Each structure stands twice: as structure tokens, then as C-alpha cells.
Coordinates of C-alpha atoms in Angstrom, one line a residue:
X1 CA -70.0 84.6 37.2
X2 CA -70.1 88.4 36.8
X3 CA -70.0 90.0 33.4
X4 CA -68.3 93.2 32.0
X5 CA -69.5 94.6 28.7
X6 CA -66.9 96.7 27.0
X7 CA -68.4 98.9 24.3
X8 CA -66.0 100.2 21.8
X9 CA -63.7 97.3 22.6
X10 CA -60.3 97.5 20.9
X11 CA -57.2 95.3 21.1
X12 CA -55.3 97.5 23.5
X13 CA -57.1 99.1 26.4
X14 CA -60.5 97.4 25.8
X15 CA -58.6 93.9 25.7
X16 CA -56.5 95.0 28.9
X17 CA -59.7 95.9 30.8
X18 CA -61.4 92.7 29.8
X19 CA -58.4 90.7 30.9
X20 CA -58.0 92.6 34.1
X21 CA -61.6 91.9 35.2
X22 CA -61.4 88.3 34.3
X23 CA -58.1 87.9 36.1
X24 CA -59.2 89.8 39.3
X25 CA -62.8 88.9 39.5
X26 CA -63.4 85.9 37.2
X27 CA -65.6 88.0 34.9
X28 CA -67.1 86.8 31.6
X29 CA -66.2 89.5 29.0
X30 CA -68.8 90.7 26.5
X31 CA -67.1 92.7 23.6
X32 CA -69.2 95.2 21.6
X33 CA -67.7 97.0 18.5
X34 CA -68.1 97.5 14.9
X35 CA -65.3 95.4 13.4
X36 CA -66.2 91.8 13.4
X37 CA -62.8 90.4 12.4
X38 CA -61.1 92.4 15.2
X39 CA -63.7 91.0 17.6
X40 CA -63.2 87.6 16.6
X41 CA -59.4 87.9 17.1
X42 CA -59.9 89.3 20.6
X43 CA -62.4 86.5 21.5
X44 CA -59.7 84.0 20.3
X45 CA -57.0 85.7 22.5
X46 CA -59.4 85.6 25.5
X47 CA -60.6 82.1 25.1
X48 CA -56.9 80.9 24.6
X49 CA -56.2 82.4 28.1
X50 CA -59.1 80.6 29.5
X51 CA -61.4 83.6 29.6
X52 CA -65.2 83.3 28.8
X53 CA -65.7 85.8 26.1
X54 CA -68.1 86.6 23.4
X55 CA -68.5 89.3 20.8
X56 CA -71.6 91.2 19.7
X57 CA -71.1 93.4 16.7
X58 CA -72.7 96.8 16.7
X59 CA -72.1 100.4 15.7
X60 CA -72.7 102.7 18.6
X61 CA -74.0 105.4 16.3
X62 CA -76.8 102.9 15.5
X63 CA -78.6 103.0 18.8
X64 CA -81.1 100.2 18.1
X65 CA -78.2 97.9 17.0
X66 CA -76.2 98.9 20.3
X67 CA -79.2 98.2 22.4
X68 CA -79.7 94.9 20.7
X69 CA -76.2 93.9 21.1
X70 CA -76.2 94.5 24.8
X71 CA -79.5 92.7 25.1
X72 CA -77.8 89.7 23.3
X73 CA -74.8 89.9 25.8
X74 CA -77.3 89.6 28.7
X75 CA -79.1 86.7 27.1
X76 CA -75.8 85.0 26.5
X77 CA -74.1 85.6 29.9
X78 CA -76.7 86.9 32.2
X79 CA -77.0 90.3 33.7
X80 CA -74.2 92.9 33.1
X81 CA -72.6 93.7 36.2
X82 CA -70.0 96.4 34.7
X83 CA -70.4 98.5 31.7
X84 CA -67.4 100.2 30.2
X85 CA -68.0 102.6 27.4
X86 CA -65.2 103.8 25.3
X87 CA -65.5 103.9 21.5
X88 CA -63.0 105.7 19.5
X89 CA -62.9 106.9 15.9
X90 CA -60.8 105.1 13.1
X91 CA -58.7 106.8 10.4
X92 CA -61.5 106.3 8.0
X93 CA -63.9 108.1 10.5
X94 CA -61.5 111.0 10.9
X95 CA -61.1 111.3 7.2
X96 CA -64.8 111.7 6.8
X97 CA -65.3 113.8 10.0
X98 CA -62.0 115.6 10.9
X99 CA -61.0 116.9 14.2
X100 CA -61.3 120.6 14.4
X101 CA -60.0 123.3 16.7
X102 CA -61.9 125.5 19.0
X103 CA -61.8 128.4 16.7
X104 CA -63.1 126.2 13.7
X105 CA -65.9 124.5 15.6
X106 CA -69.2 124.3 14.0
X107 CA -72.5 122.7 14.8
X108 CA -71.9 120.1 12.1
X109 CA -68.4 119.3 13.4
X110 CA -69.8 118.5 16.8
X111 CA -72.6 116.2 15.8
X112 CA -70.5 112.9 15.0
X113 CA -68.8 113.1 18.3
X114 CA -72.1 113.7 20.1
X115 CA -73.6 110.6 18.2
X116 CA -70.5 108.4 19.2
X117 CA -69.5 109.7 22.6
X118 CA -72.7 110.9 24.2
X119 CA -75.8 109.6 22.5
X120 CA -74.3 106.2 22.2
X121 CA -73.3 106.3 25.9
X122 CA -76.9 107.2 26.9
X123 CA -78.3 104.3 24.9
X124 CA -75.7 101.9 26.3
X125 CA -76.4 102.9 30.0
X126 CA -80.2 103.1 29.5
X127 CA -80.1 99.5 28.3
X128 CA -78.3 98.1 31.5
X129 CA -79.1 100.6 34.1
X130 CA -82.8 99.4 35.1
X131 CA -81.4 95.9 35.8
X132 CA -78.8 97.4 37.9
X133 CA -81.0 99.4 39.9
X134 CA -83.4 96.4 40.4
X135 CA -80.3 94.4 41.6
X136 CA -78.9 97.3 43.8
X137 CA -75.7 96.6 42.2
X138 CA -73.6 97.5 39.1
X139 CA -70.8 99.7 38.0
X140 CA -70.8 102.1 34.9
X141 CA -67.6 103.4 33.6
X142 CA -67.2 106.0 30.7
X143 CA -63.9 106.8 29.2
X144 CA -62.7 109.8 27.4
X145 CA -59.5 111.8 26.8
X146 CA -58.6 114.3 29.6
X147 CA -59.7 117.1 27.3
X148 CA -63.3 116.5 28.3
X149 CA -62.6 118.5 31.5
X150 CA -59.5 118.2 33.4
X151 CA -57.3 119.4 30.6
X152 CA -57.9 122.1 27.9
X153 CA -56.9 120.7 24.5
X154 CA -58.3 123.3 21.9
X155 CA -56.8 121.4 18.8
X156 CA -59.7 118.8 19.2
X157 CA -62.6 120.9 20.3
X158 CA -65.3 119.0 18.5
X159 CA -64.1 115.6 20.3
X160 CA -63.9 117.3 23.6
X161 CA -67.2 119.0 23.5
X162 CA -68.9 115.6 22.9
X163 CA -66.8 113.8 25.7
X164 CA -67.5 116.8 28.0
X165 CA -71.3 116.1 27.6
X166 CA -70.7 112.4 28.5
X167 CA -68.5 113.5 31.5
X168 CA -71.0 115.9 32.9
X169 CA -73.8 113.3 32.5
X170 CA -71.9 110.6 34.2
X171 CA -70.8 112.7 37.1
X172 CA -74.6 113.8 37.6
X173 CA -75.6 110.2 37.2
X174 CA -73.4 109.0 39.9
X175 CA -74.8 111.8 42.2
X176 CA -78.3 110.8 41.3
X177 CA -77.7 107.0 42.0
X178 CA -76.2 107.6 45.5
X179 CA -77.2 104.8 47.9
X180 CA -78.7 102.9 45.0
X181 CA -75.8 100.2 44.8
X182 CA -75.0 101.5 41.3
X183 CA -71.6 103.3 41.0
X184 CA -71.0 105.6 38.2
X185 CA -67.3 106.6 37.1
X186 CA -65.9 108.8 34.4
X187 CA -62.3 108.0 33.4
X188 CA -60.2 110.9 32.0
X189 CA -57.0 109.8 30.1
X190 CA -54.2 112.0 29.5
X191 CA -51.9 109.5 28.1
X192 CA -50.9 108.0 24.7
X193 CA -51.8 104.4 25.4
X194 CA -49.1 101.8 24.3
X195 CA -46.5 104.6 23.6
X196 CA -43.7 102.9 25.6
X197 CA -44.1 104.9 28.9
X198 CA -44.5 102.6 31.9
X199 CA -47.5 104.3 33.2
X200 CA -49.3 104.4 29.7
X201 CA -49.3 100.7 29.2
X202 CA -52.7 99.2 28.6
X203 CA -52.4 96.8 31.6
X204 CA -51.4 99.6 34.0
X205 CA -54.2 101.8 33.0
X206 CA -56.6 98.8 33.2
X207 CA -55.8 98.5 36.8
X208 CA -57.4 101.9 37.4
X209 CA -60.7 100.4 36.1
X210 CA -60.7 97.5 38.5
X211 CA -59.7 99.8 41.4
X212 CA -62.6 102.0 40.5
X213 CA -65.1 99.0 40.3
X214 CA -64.0 97.6 43.6
X215 CA -63.2 100.7 45.7
X216 CA -66.1 102.8 44.5
X217 CA -64.9 105.9 46.3
X218 CA -64.8 108.6 43.5
X219 CA -66.9 109.5 40.5
X220 CA -63.9 110.4 38.4
X221 CA -60.4 109.1 37.7
X222 CA -58.0 111.3 36.1
X223 CA -54.9 109.5 34.7
X224 CA -52.0 111.7 33.6
X225 CA -48.9 110.3 32.0
X226 CA -47.7 112.8 29.3
X227 CA -44.0 113.9 29.0
X228 CA -43.1 117.4 30.3
X229 CA -42.5 118.6 26.7
X230 CA -46.0 117.2 25.6
X231 CA -47.3 119.0 22.6
X232 CA -50.7 117.9 21.2
X233 CA -50.5 115.2 18.7
X234 CA -52.8 112.4 17.5
X235 CA -52.2 108.9 19.1
X236 CA -50.3 106.7 16.4
X237 CA -53.5 104.8 15.5
X238 CA -55.1 108.1 14.2
X239 CA -52.0 109.2 12.1
X240 CA -52.0 108.9 8.4
X241 CA -48.0 109.1 8.0

């Protein structure tokens, strides 16, 4: 059986991506994230649906821990065929490391996002890429908000700078791996996941990931589903009120 490792796995999109790959391709699902209780609950949901799933706790900012978790996933399931990378900050993270606008951007405000969204992505990819190259097969998918490139969202400049670094590297990596059998994709989401809009539901968005894996015809997927009157606001999971 093939295996997908979802780094930064959460109960909405992360779970939906795992469920989609299990449904469409019979994939095992390896879940990597910080919160062990949430991981355990997700594994229970998967197993209750007959999906082979396991959790491997790690903080993406602790790169040796992340590498160890992915190595453990490969020891448990065998080679990782698809790596999806999409960690997101919690309310506690944002309280300690607030989002800042382009005008207020400082070196210090960018570093936490770089550790999470860029340095962690590099560590995760480096852990699985050599095996994919040896097997001449594999898919790497990195996810960010669309402010990483296709959209300009100056209110969250520090997050977007870090995500833009990941996006740029993934696009270059895809170009570098042409004809290797390894496909690299950046997914840019301009959507409030789970907000009630049909095209922002996790299962609908997860289908884009499956198509990116099987069709392998583009290095970037831009999904835009925001209302015409959209004004920037944090997703519900990041709001304190």
C-alpha cells in the first residue's frame, strides 16, 4: 500500500486530505503534528472508517524531532509516497508571535514563520526526497495561504514572507526534479476552510490534492473561494472572540 504523510495534520483539511487519499488510492495515512490528543482522536476516526492510520508527534520547529517522526512513519508503513506539508499556528502561537502588517514587519517578526513554514518544510522534504528520487516516484505538496504569491495580503506580512519562501523553493524544486519521477506542487489557498461556502469545505479542497497527485500537470494550484465583499480577517480558529 502507498503512504501519505501529512505534516501539520489537523481535524479539518489535514483529515480530509488523508481521507481522500485513502478513499481514492487505498493509502495508509501517517499524521505528524504537535498535539498528541488531537492526533489520537484523528487516528481513531480513520481506523473507525477502516483506514490504516498512525500518529507521530513532532513540532516542525524542532527539526531533528520532525525528521525522527518521518523516519518512524517510514519504519511503520514503508516508504512515504506523498508528503503534504501544512502546519498552522495556534491561538497560543499567535499570542506569543503576533501577525504583523507589511509596515510593521521586522526581522524578529519573520523568524517564527520561517522556522515553521520554510525551515520545517526543507527538513521534511529532505527526509523523504532521497528515497523518492531512488524510487523515481513520489509527490511533495506544500500548502500555504494565497498571500504567499497569487494574492497580496499586507495585513499578515510576516506569515506571507515565510510562506513565499516555501512557495519559491517548491516551484524551483519541481523544476529541478523534472523527469525524475518526483512531482512537487505548491497549493495556495484563498479560502476560509469550513466557513460554510461549498467550495471551501475540506473535502472539496482535498480533492485538489488528489488531482495534483494523479494528474501531475502543474507545479501550483491556486484555489480562490472568497466572497466578493471579502475583507481580510483571521479564520475562526485564530480568533480570540
